[in-house]
Short mmCIF file of C-alpha atoms in Angstrom, two decimals:
data_model
loop_
_atom_site.label_atom_id
_atom_site.label_comp_id
_atom_site.label_asym_id
_atom_site.label_seq_id
_atom_site.Cartn_x
_atom_site.Cartn_y
_atom_site.Cartn_z
CA MET A 1 -8.68 30.01 25.29
CA GLU A 2 -5.43 28.48 24.08
CA VAL A 3 -5.83 25.28 22.06
CA LYS A 4 -3.57 22.47 23.22
CA ILE A 5 -0.88 21.43 20.76
CA MET A 6 -1.20 17.75 19.78
CA ARG A 7 2.23 16.29 19.05
CA PHE A 8 2.14 13.23 16.79
CA PHE A 9 4.96 10.88 15.82
CA LEU A 10 4.25 8.88 12.65
CA GLY A 11 6.21 5.68 12.10
CA GLY A 12 6.04 1.91 11.79
CA VAL A 13 6.20 2.14 7.97
CA PRO A 14 9.30 2.37 5.73
CA PHE A 15 8.43 5.84 4.47
CA GLY A 16 10.92 7.53 2.17
CA CYS A 17 12.02 4.29 0.50
CA ASP A 18 10.89 4.76 -3.10
CA ASN A 19 7.34 3.49 -2.60
CA ILE A 20 4.83 6.04 -3.88
CA GLY A 21 1.97 4.09 -2.30
CA ASP A 22 3.49 4.51 1.16
CA GLU A 23 3.97 8.23 0.50
CA ALA A 24 0.30 8.53 -0.51
CA ILE A 25 -0.66 6.89 2.78
CA LEU A 26 1.60 9.24 4.72
CA ALA A 27 0.23 12.36 3.04
CA GLY A 28 -3.28 11.08 3.74
CA VAL A 29 -2.59 10.50 7.43
CA VAL A 30 -1.10 13.99 7.77
CA ARG A 31 -4.19 15.51 6.15
CA ILE A 32 -6.52 13.49 8.39
CA LEU A 33 -4.71 14.54 11.56
CA ARG A 34 -4.75 18.20 10.57
CA ARG A 35 -8.43 18.27 9.73
CA ASN A 36 -9.32 16.72 13.09
CA PHE A 37 -6.90 18.53 15.40
CA LYS A 38 -6.59 22.28 14.98
CA ASN A 39 -3.15 22.66 16.52
CA THR A 40 -0.72 19.89 15.61
CA GLU A 41 2.98 19.24 15.44
CA ILE A 42 3.77 16.16 13.35
CA THR A 43 7.04 14.25 13.20
CA VAL A 44 7.64 11.55 10.59
CA SER A 45 10.24 8.79 10.74
CA THR A 46 11.34 8.46 7.11
CA GLY A 47 14.22 7.57 4.85
CA GLU A 48 14.04 11.10 3.39
CA PRO A 49 13.62 13.45 6.37
CA ASP A 50 14.39 16.70 4.54
CA LYS A 51 12.23 15.96 1.49
CA THR A 52 9.30 14.80 3.62
CA ALA A 53 9.56 17.87 5.83
CA SER A 54 9.51 20.16 2.80
CA LEU A 55 6.62 18.41 1.04
CA LEU A 56 4.29 17.97 4.01
CA GLY A 57 5.30 20.72 6.41
CA VAL A 58 6.29 18.24 9.11
CA LYS A 59 9.47 17.49 11.04
CA GLY A 60 11.46 14.66 9.50
CA VAL A 61 13.62 12.27 11.51
CA PRO A 62 15.55 9.18 10.37
CA LEU A 63 13.89 5.86 9.56
CA TYR A 64 14.61 4.03 12.79
CA GLY A 65 14.70 0.25 12.66
CA PHE A 66 14.29 -0.21 8.92
CA LYS A 67 17.83 0.88 8.11
CA PRO A 68 20.95 -0.38 9.97
CA GLU A 69 22.47 3.09 10.19
CA HIS A 70 19.51 4.20 12.31
CA PRO A 71 18.98 1.48 14.96
CA LEU A 72 15.88 1.30 17.13
CA SER A 73 18.02 2.18 20.12
CA ASN A 74 17.99 5.77 18.82
CA LEU A 75 14.20 5.99 18.53
CA SER A 76 13.46 6.82 22.16
CA ASN A 77 15.24 10.15 22.00
CA SER A 78 13.15 11.27 19.00
CA LEU A 79 9.93 10.21 20.74
CA LYS A 80 10.50 12.66 23.58
CA ASN A 81 7.99 15.52 23.84
CA HIS A 82 5.38 13.71 21.72
CA ASP A 83 1.87 12.80 22.88
CA THR A 84 0.86 10.09 20.43
CA PHE A 85 2.61 7.52 18.27
CA VAL A 86 0.73 6.55 15.10
CA TRP A 87 1.52 3.32 13.25
CA ALA A 88 0.51 5.02 10.05
CA GLY A 89 -0.80 2.51 7.53
CA ALA A 90 0.51 0.07 4.89
CA THR A 91 0.46 -3.73 5.37
CA GLY A 92 2.98 -4.11 8.16
CA LEU A 93 0.77 -6.37 10.28
CA SER A 94 1.69 -9.19 7.92
CA ASP A 95 4.69 -7.84 5.98
CA TYR A 96 7.04 -6.92 8.87
CA PRO A 97 5.06 -7.43 12.12
CA ALA A 98 8.01 -8.12 14.43
CA LEU A 99 9.74 -4.83 13.65
CA ALA A 100 6.59 -2.70 13.60
CA THR A 101 5.28 -4.07 16.90
CA GLN A 102 8.70 -3.49 18.44
CA ILE A 103 8.49 0.16 17.37
CA VAL A 104 4.99 0.51 18.86
CA SER A 105 6.17 -1.17 22.06
CA ILE A 106 9.01 1.34 22.46
CA ALA A 107 6.51 4.19 22.18
CA GLN A 108 4.26 2.52 24.78
CA ARG A 109 7.11 2.08 27.24
CA GLN A 110 7.92 5.75 26.85
CA GLY A 111 4.39 6.67 27.90
CA LEU A 112 2.96 7.81 24.55
CA LYS A 113 -0.58 7.04 23.52
CA THR A 114 -0.43 4.61 20.60
CA VAL A 115 -2.72 4.35 17.59
CA VAL A 116 -2.80 1.80 14.79
CA TRP A 117 -4.27 3.71 11.87
CA GLY A 118 -5.44 2.24 8.56
CA VAL A 119 -3.01 -0.66 8.69
CA GLY A 120 -3.69 -3.68 6.49
CA MET A 121 -3.05 -7.37 7.10
CA ASP A 122 -2.84 -9.99 4.37
CA SER A 123 -4.38 -13.41 4.91
CA THR A 124 -0.87 -14.88 5.10
CA PHE A 125 2.31 -13.58 6.70
CA ASN A 126 5.26 -12.48 4.60
CA PRO A 127 6.69 -15.71 3.13
CA ALA A 128 10.19 -14.22 3.13
CA LEU A 129 10.02 -14.11 6.94
CA PHE A 130 7.69 -16.94 7.88
CA LYS A 131 8.37 -19.65 5.27
CA LEU A 132 11.35 -21.93 5.78
CA ALA A 133 14.10 -21.82 3.19
CA GLY A 134 17.70 -22.85 2.74
CA LYS A 135 19.45 -24.75 5.54
CA LYS A 136 16.48 -24.53 7.93
CA LEU A 137 14.14 -26.07 5.37
CA PHE A 138 16.68 -28.78 4.56
CA ILE A 139 17.03 -29.75 8.24
CA CYS A 140 13.26 -29.82 8.78
CA LYS A 141 12.73 -31.97 5.70
CA LEU A 142 15.43 -34.32 6.98
CA LEU A 143 13.62 -34.58 10.34
CA LYS A 144 10.41 -35.36 8.51
CA LYS A 145 12.15 -38.10 6.55
CA VAL A 146 13.80 -39.57 9.67
CA SER A 147 10.37 -39.74 11.34
CA ALA A 148 9.05 -41.75 8.38
CA ASN A 149 6.80 -38.77 7.56
CA THR A 150 5.00 -39.03 10.91
CA ILE A 151 6.21 -35.55 11.92
CA ASP A 152 5.71 -32.77 9.37
CA ALA A 153 8.59 -30.71 10.74
CA PRO A 154 8.51 -27.91 8.11
CA THR A 155 4.82 -27.20 8.69
CA ARG A 156 5.12 -27.44 12.48
CA VAL A 157 8.03 -25.01 12.61
CA GLU A 158 6.29 -22.50 10.33
CA GLU A 159 3.12 -22.75 12.42
CA TYR A 160 5.23 -22.17 15.54
CA PHE A 161 6.67 -18.98 14.02
CA ILE A 162 3.17 -17.76 13.14
CA ARG A 163 1.71 -18.53 16.58
CA ASN A 164 4.56 -16.60 18.19
CA ILE A 165 4.10 -13.50 16.05
CA GLN A 166 0.33 -13.61 16.54
CA LYS A 167 0.89 -13.61 20.30
CA ARG A 168 3.32 -10.73 19.92
CA ILE A 169 0.84 -8.71 17.83
CA ALA A 170 -1.96 -9.36 20.32
CA LYS A 171 0.17 -8.39 23.32
CA VAL A 172 1.36 -5.08 21.87
CA LEU A 173 -1.89 -4.04 20.19
CA SER A 174 -3.97 -4.80 23.29
CA LYS A 175 -2.19 -1.83 24.91
CA CYS A 176 -3.01 0.60 22.09
CA ASN A 177 -5.52 3.40 22.59
CA LEU A 178 -7.14 2.79 19.19
CA LEU A 179 -6.92 0.08 16.53
CA VAL A 180 -8.15 0.98 13.04
CA CYS A 181 -7.48 -1.35 10.12
CA ARG A 182 -8.21 -0.52 6.51
CA ASP A 183 -10.70 -3.25 5.54
CA PRO A 184 -12.89 -6.02 7.02
CA GLU A 185 -10.50 -8.73 5.84
CA SER A 186 -7.63 -7.16 7.78
CA ARG A 187 -9.85 -7.01 10.85
CA LYS A 188 -10.59 -10.74 10.53
CA SER A 189 -6.89 -11.57 10.22
CA LEU A 190 -6.12 -9.36 13.20
CA LEU A 191 -8.78 -11.04 15.32
CA ASP A 192 -7.14 -14.38 14.48
CA CYS A 193 -4.27 -13.07 16.62
CA SER A 194 -6.68 -12.40 19.50
CA SER A 195 -10.46 -12.21 19.54
CA ALA A 196 -10.17 -9.85 22.53
CA LEU A 197 -8.79 -6.99 20.43
CA HIS A 198 -11.17 -4.08 19.78
CA VAL A 199 -10.71 -3.36 16.09
CA THR A 200 -12.49 -0.70 14.03
CA VAL A 201 -12.65 -0.94 10.24
CA GLY A 202 -11.71 2.36 8.64
CA ALA A 203 -10.22 2.79 5.18
CA ASP A 204 -6.89 3.39 3.51
CA SER A 205 -5.79 6.96 4.24
CA ALA A 206 -4.91 7.52 0.57
CA ILE A 207 -8.61 7.72 -0.39
CA VAL A 208 -8.70 11.35 0.78
CA PHE A 209 -7.04 12.51 -2.45
CA ASP A 210 -9.30 13.07 -5.46
CA GLN A 211 -8.17 16.33 -7.09
CA PRO A 212 -5.83 15.96 -10.10
CA ASN A 213 -3.37 18.76 -10.81
CA LEU A 214 -2.25 18.98 -14.43
CA ALA A 215 0.46 21.46 -13.50
CA SER A 216 2.17 18.70 -11.50
CA ILE A 217 3.01 16.76 -14.69
CA SER A 218 3.90 19.73 -16.89
CA HIS A 219 7.56 18.67 -16.82
CA LEU A 220 6.84 15.64 -19.02
CA SER A 221 7.95 15.76 -22.65
CA GLY A 222 5.72 17.28 -25.30
CA GLU A 223 5.29 13.87 -26.94
CA ILE A 224 4.01 12.32 -23.71
CA LEU A 225 1.74 15.26 -22.88
CA ASP A 226 0.27 15.14 -26.39
CA ALA A 227 -0.44 11.43 -25.99
CA LEU A 228 -2.01 11.99 -22.56
CA SER A 229 -4.24 14.80 -23.81
CA GLY A 230 -5.09 13.19 -27.14
CA SER A 231 -8.35 11.43 -27.95
CA TYR A 232 -6.85 7.98 -27.45
CA GLU A 233 -7.99 5.07 -25.33
CA LYS A 234 -5.28 5.39 -22.69
CA ILE A 235 -4.16 2.37 -20.66
CA GLY A 236 -2.12 2.94 -17.50
CA VAL A 237 0.05 0.03 -16.35
CA CYS A 238 2.17 -0.75 -13.31
CA ILE A 239 3.91 -4.11 -13.01
CA SER A 240 5.51 -4.34 -9.57
CA SER A 241 9.11 -5.42 -9.27
CA GLN A 242 8.22 -7.03 -5.93
CA ARG A 243 7.09 -10.59 -6.57
CA SER A 244 6.99 -9.72 -10.27
CA ILE A 245 4.87 -11.59 -12.81
CA GLN A 246 6.56 -14.87 -13.68
CA ASN A 247 5.57 -15.44 -17.31
CA THR A 248 7.03 -12.31 -18.85
CA ASP A 249 6.75 -13.56 -22.44
CA SER A 250 2.98 -13.97 -22.10
CA LEU A 251 2.76 -10.62 -20.29
CA ILE A 252 4.55 -8.83 -23.12
CA GLU A 253 2.33 -10.56 -25.67
CA ALA A 254 -0.80 -9.49 -23.74
CA LEU A 255 0.36 -5.87 -23.44
CA ASP A 256 1.15 -5.79 -27.15
CA SER A 257 -2.30 -7.14 -27.94
CA ILE A 258 -4.03 -4.61 -25.66
CA VAL A 259 -2.32 -1.63 -27.28
CA SER A 260 -2.44 -2.94 -30.86
CA SER A 261 -5.48 -0.86 -31.85
CA PRO A 262 -4.54 2.44 -33.58
CA SER A 263 -6.79 4.27 -31.11
CA ARG A 264 -4.82 3.12 -28.04
CA ARG A 265 -1.77 4.30 -26.15
CA MET A 266 -0.13 2.74 -23.09
CA PHE A 267 1.53 4.53 -20.16
CA PHE A 268 3.81 2.69 -17.75
CA ILE A 269 3.43 4.33 -14.31
CA PRO A 270 6.12 3.17 -11.85
CA MET A 271 5.00 3.11 -8.21
CA ASN A 272 8.61 2.47 -7.28
CA PRO A 273 10.50 5.02 -9.37
CA LYS A 274 13.63 2.87 -9.35
CA THR A 275 12.82 -0.83 -9.47
CA ASP A 276 9.39 -0.68 -11.18
CA TYR A 277 10.82 1.80 -13.67
CA GLU A 278 13.68 -0.54 -14.52
CA LEU A 279 11.41 -3.58 -14.88
CA MET A 280 8.83 -1.85 -17.05
CA GLY A 281 11.58 -0.32 -19.20
CA LYS A 282 12.73 -3.84 -19.99
CA LEU A 283 9.16 -4.96 -20.74
CA ARG A 284 8.55 -2.01 -23.04
CA GLY A 285 11.85 -2.68 -24.80
CA GLN A 286 10.63 -6.15 -25.80
CA MET A 287 7.22 -5.04 -27.08
CA LYS A 288 6.39 -4.87 -30.79
CA ASN A 289 4.22 -1.80 -30.17
CA GLN A 290 6.72 0.00 -27.97
CA LYS A 291 6.40 3.23 -29.99
CA LYS A 292 2.82 3.51 -28.73
CA CYS A 293 3.95 2.99 -25.13
CA PHE A 294 5.43 5.58 -22.79
CA LEU A 295 7.54 4.95 -19.69
CA LEU A 296 6.86 7.84 -17.33
CA ALA A 297 9.79 9.23 -15.35
CA GLY A 298 9.87 12.00 -12.80
CA CYS A 299 6.37 11.39 -11.45
CA GLU A 300 7.27 10.36 -7.92
CA GLU A 301 4.65 12.24 -5.90
CA PRO A 302 1.16 10.84 -5.17
CA GLU A 303 -0.45 13.94 -6.71
CA GLN A 304 1.36 13.28 -9.98
CA VAL A 305 0.30 9.63 -10.05
CA LEU A 306 -3.29 10.62 -9.24
CA THR A 307 -3.22 13.08 -12.15
CA LEU A 308 -1.83 10.48 -14.55
CA ALA A 309 -4.49 7.99 -13.46
CA SER A 310 -7.23 10.57 -14.02
CA LEU A 311 -6.16 10.86 -17.67
CA CYS A 312 -6.32 7.11 -18.30
CA SER A 313 -9.29 5.18 -19.65
CA VAL A 314 -8.35 2.15 -17.55
CA VAL A 315 -5.48 1.21 -15.22
CA ILE A 316 -3.91 -2.26 -14.89
CA SER A 317 -1.76 -2.73 -11.80
CA SER A 318 -0.17 -5.21 -9.43
CA ARG A 319 0.45 -2.30 -7.01
CA LEU A 320 -2.46 -1.66 -4.64
CA HIS A 321 -2.06 2.08 -4.35
CA LEU A 322 -2.13 2.75 -8.06
CA LEU A 323 -5.51 0.98 -8.03
CA ILE A 324 -6.63 3.12 -5.07
CA LEU A 325 -5.47 6.42 -6.59
CA SER A 326 -7.13 5.46 -9.88
CA ALA A 327 -10.41 4.59 -8.19
CA ASN A 328 -10.19 7.90 -6.29
CA VAL A 329 -10.62 9.70 -9.63
CA LYS A 330 -13.16 7.18 -11.01
CA THR A 331 -10.77 5.54 -13.49
CA PRO A 332 -11.70 1.87 -14.08
CA ILE A 333 -9.24 -0.62 -12.61
CA ILE A 334 -7.88 -4.11 -13.27
CA GLY A 335 -5.77 -5.73 -10.57
CA ILE A 336 -3.18 -8.48 -10.58
CA SER A 337 -2.95 -10.07 -7.14
CA ARG A 338 0.23 -9.88 -5.08
CA GLY A 339 -1.19 -11.05 -1.78
CA SER A 340 -4.78 -10.73 -0.60
CA LYS A 341 -4.77 -6.92 -0.27
CA ILE A 342 -5.50 -6.37 -3.98
CA ASP A 343 -8.23 -9.03 -3.95
CA ASN A 344 -9.78 -7.35 -0.91
CA PHE A 345 -9.87 -3.95 -2.61
CA LEU A 346 -11.24 -5.28 -5.90
CA GLY A 347 -13.86 -7.37 -4.12
CA GLN A 348 -15.68 -4.22 -3.02
CA PHE A 349 -16.40 -3.48 -6.70
CA GLY A 350 -17.49 -7.03 -7.44
CA PHE A 351 -14.25 -7.58 -9.35
CA LYS A 352 -11.82 -10.48 -9.27
CA SER A 353 -8.12 -10.06 -9.87
CA ALA A 354 -6.55 -11.31 -13.07
CA GLY A 355 -4.98 -14.19 -11.18
CA ASP A 356 -1.75 -13.57 -9.32
CA VAL A 357 1.88 -12.94 -10.20
CA TYR A 358 2.55 -16.68 -10.37
CA ASN A 359 -0.47 -17.59 -12.49
CA CYS A 360 -1.69 -14.47 -14.25
CA ASN A 361 -4.81 -14.65 -16.42
CA PHE A 362 -3.78 -12.56 -19.39
CA ASN A 363 -7.02 -13.24 -21.25
CA HIS A 364 -8.90 -11.71 -18.31
CA ILE A 365 -6.75 -8.58 -18.49
CA GLN A 366 -7.46 -8.16 -22.19
CA SER A 367 -11.20 -8.80 -21.96
CA GLU A 368 -11.62 -6.54 -18.91
CA THR A 369 -9.68 -3.77 -20.64
CA ASP A 370 -12.01 -3.93 -23.63
CA ARG A 371 -15.12 -4.11 -21.46
CA LEU A 372 -14.23 -1.22 -19.17
CA ILE A 373 -13.14 1.04 -22.02
CA SER A 374 -16.27 0.37 -24.07
CA ASN A 375 -18.68 0.89 -21.16
CA PRO A 376 -17.20 2.50 -18.01
CA LEU A 377 -20.53 3.76 -16.62
CA PRO A 378 -21.49 0.65 -14.55
CA TYR A 379 -18.05 0.70 -12.94
CA ARG A 380 -18.34 4.37 -12.06
CA GLU A 381 -21.78 3.92 -10.53
CA LYS A 382 -20.48 1.03 -8.40
CA ARG A 383 -17.37 3.02 -7.55
CA ASP A 384 -19.48 5.87 -6.17
CA GLN A 385 -21.36 3.42 -3.91
CA VAL A 386 -18.11 1.86 -2.69
CA TYR A 387 -16.49 5.20 -1.97
CA ARG A 388 -19.49 6.52 -0.07
CA HIS A 389 -19.13 3.51 2.22
CA LEU A 390 -15.34 3.93 2.51
CA HIS A 391 -15.67 7.58 3.49
CA GLU A 392 -18.38 6.73 6.02
CA ARG A 393 -16.05 4.18 7.62
CA LEU A 394 -13.17 6.63 7.59
CA SER A 395 -15.31 9.38 9.10
CA PHE A 396 -16.41 7.08 11.92
CA ALA A 397 -12.80 6.08 12.61
CA GLU A 398 -11.80 9.75 12.71
CA SER A 399 -14.51 10.47 15.29
CA LEU A 400 -13.10 7.66 17.46
CA LEU A 401 -9.60 9.06 17.02
CA VAL A 402 -10.67 12.47 18.31
CA LYS A 403 -12.56 10.90 21.20
CA LYS A 404 -9.71 8.62 22.26
CA LEU A 405 -7.05 11.32 22.12
CA THR A 406 -8.93 14.25 23.60
CA LEU A 407 -11.13 12.63 26.24
CA SER A 408 -8.64 10.19 27.73
#
């Protein structure tokens, strides 16, 4: 008996835009689809169609909607001959909800089944889109002043924007065949849009990767490889260039203090190989102990980052997916909050973030680094419990995915 080909179109995320975390999600979704559906054809909308096609064995098409040279008006043609559109992860429900829901809506109008898979939602919407600034803020403040402070125009306008996007999210997602978010907190935020939505809590698709591959980092210099393989206490670090840490002088001082011991080495792991790399190069250049610190270039694939994380004694990051990839291989983690998504992930381990990018607790980073290096066993035991639960949630979500797409 011939097995039906399932044709998936993966989009709704700015894949192929120098974000290794997004690429880890994408690779995870592709693996999940292939292990659940024996005969698949997968198309990915990405900023790097050829590279993505080569790496994952998929068909790559342009990144519609996220780049002006590829407008959404061209998406419909690429959606032809597909069965299912998958909004494939990341935090778009709060980061860029208007665009992502528009993409899902186009797929729905074209008759495709639609799935929201492993998408996250911060407790607040993207301030760049939903907080007033510039001329609009000035006018609203003027209205507030004219009303003798009886009308809080800035707050009312921002609340109006949020109510509108919540209605939009609810309308589009109510027509989806399956809604799976990555954590309970995202589910709660999503239900704030509409309590009528049927939302399943799964997990981030990147948790499926747990096998380091030393061959993937063999291109690094001999000096770096010697440091990575040596009997040092190795600290991995990623400081995101997005909403970067404000007090850089204190950050540099803290990093210098952490790596001051002769037994320690520090490895800067950019999760954006361009902007994070540039930022951390500047930080390293201002450190007293910069000779004991290594800025890693040419490690742009999730497998390479996973391997680097597996060699570290502890990882400090304000990028969620470096924390996830590190936890995948049981490396202890310390997070710096950049929105609620990092707090949500750390909370499962009983951890709190080291403050946020605006008010970072550098003493916490130093004390947690010392604690986790000196005694990692309690973390690893808790990590195993957390990951058993995450994989149970993911497995249940996968069973629903198969049911919804094969029985309906």
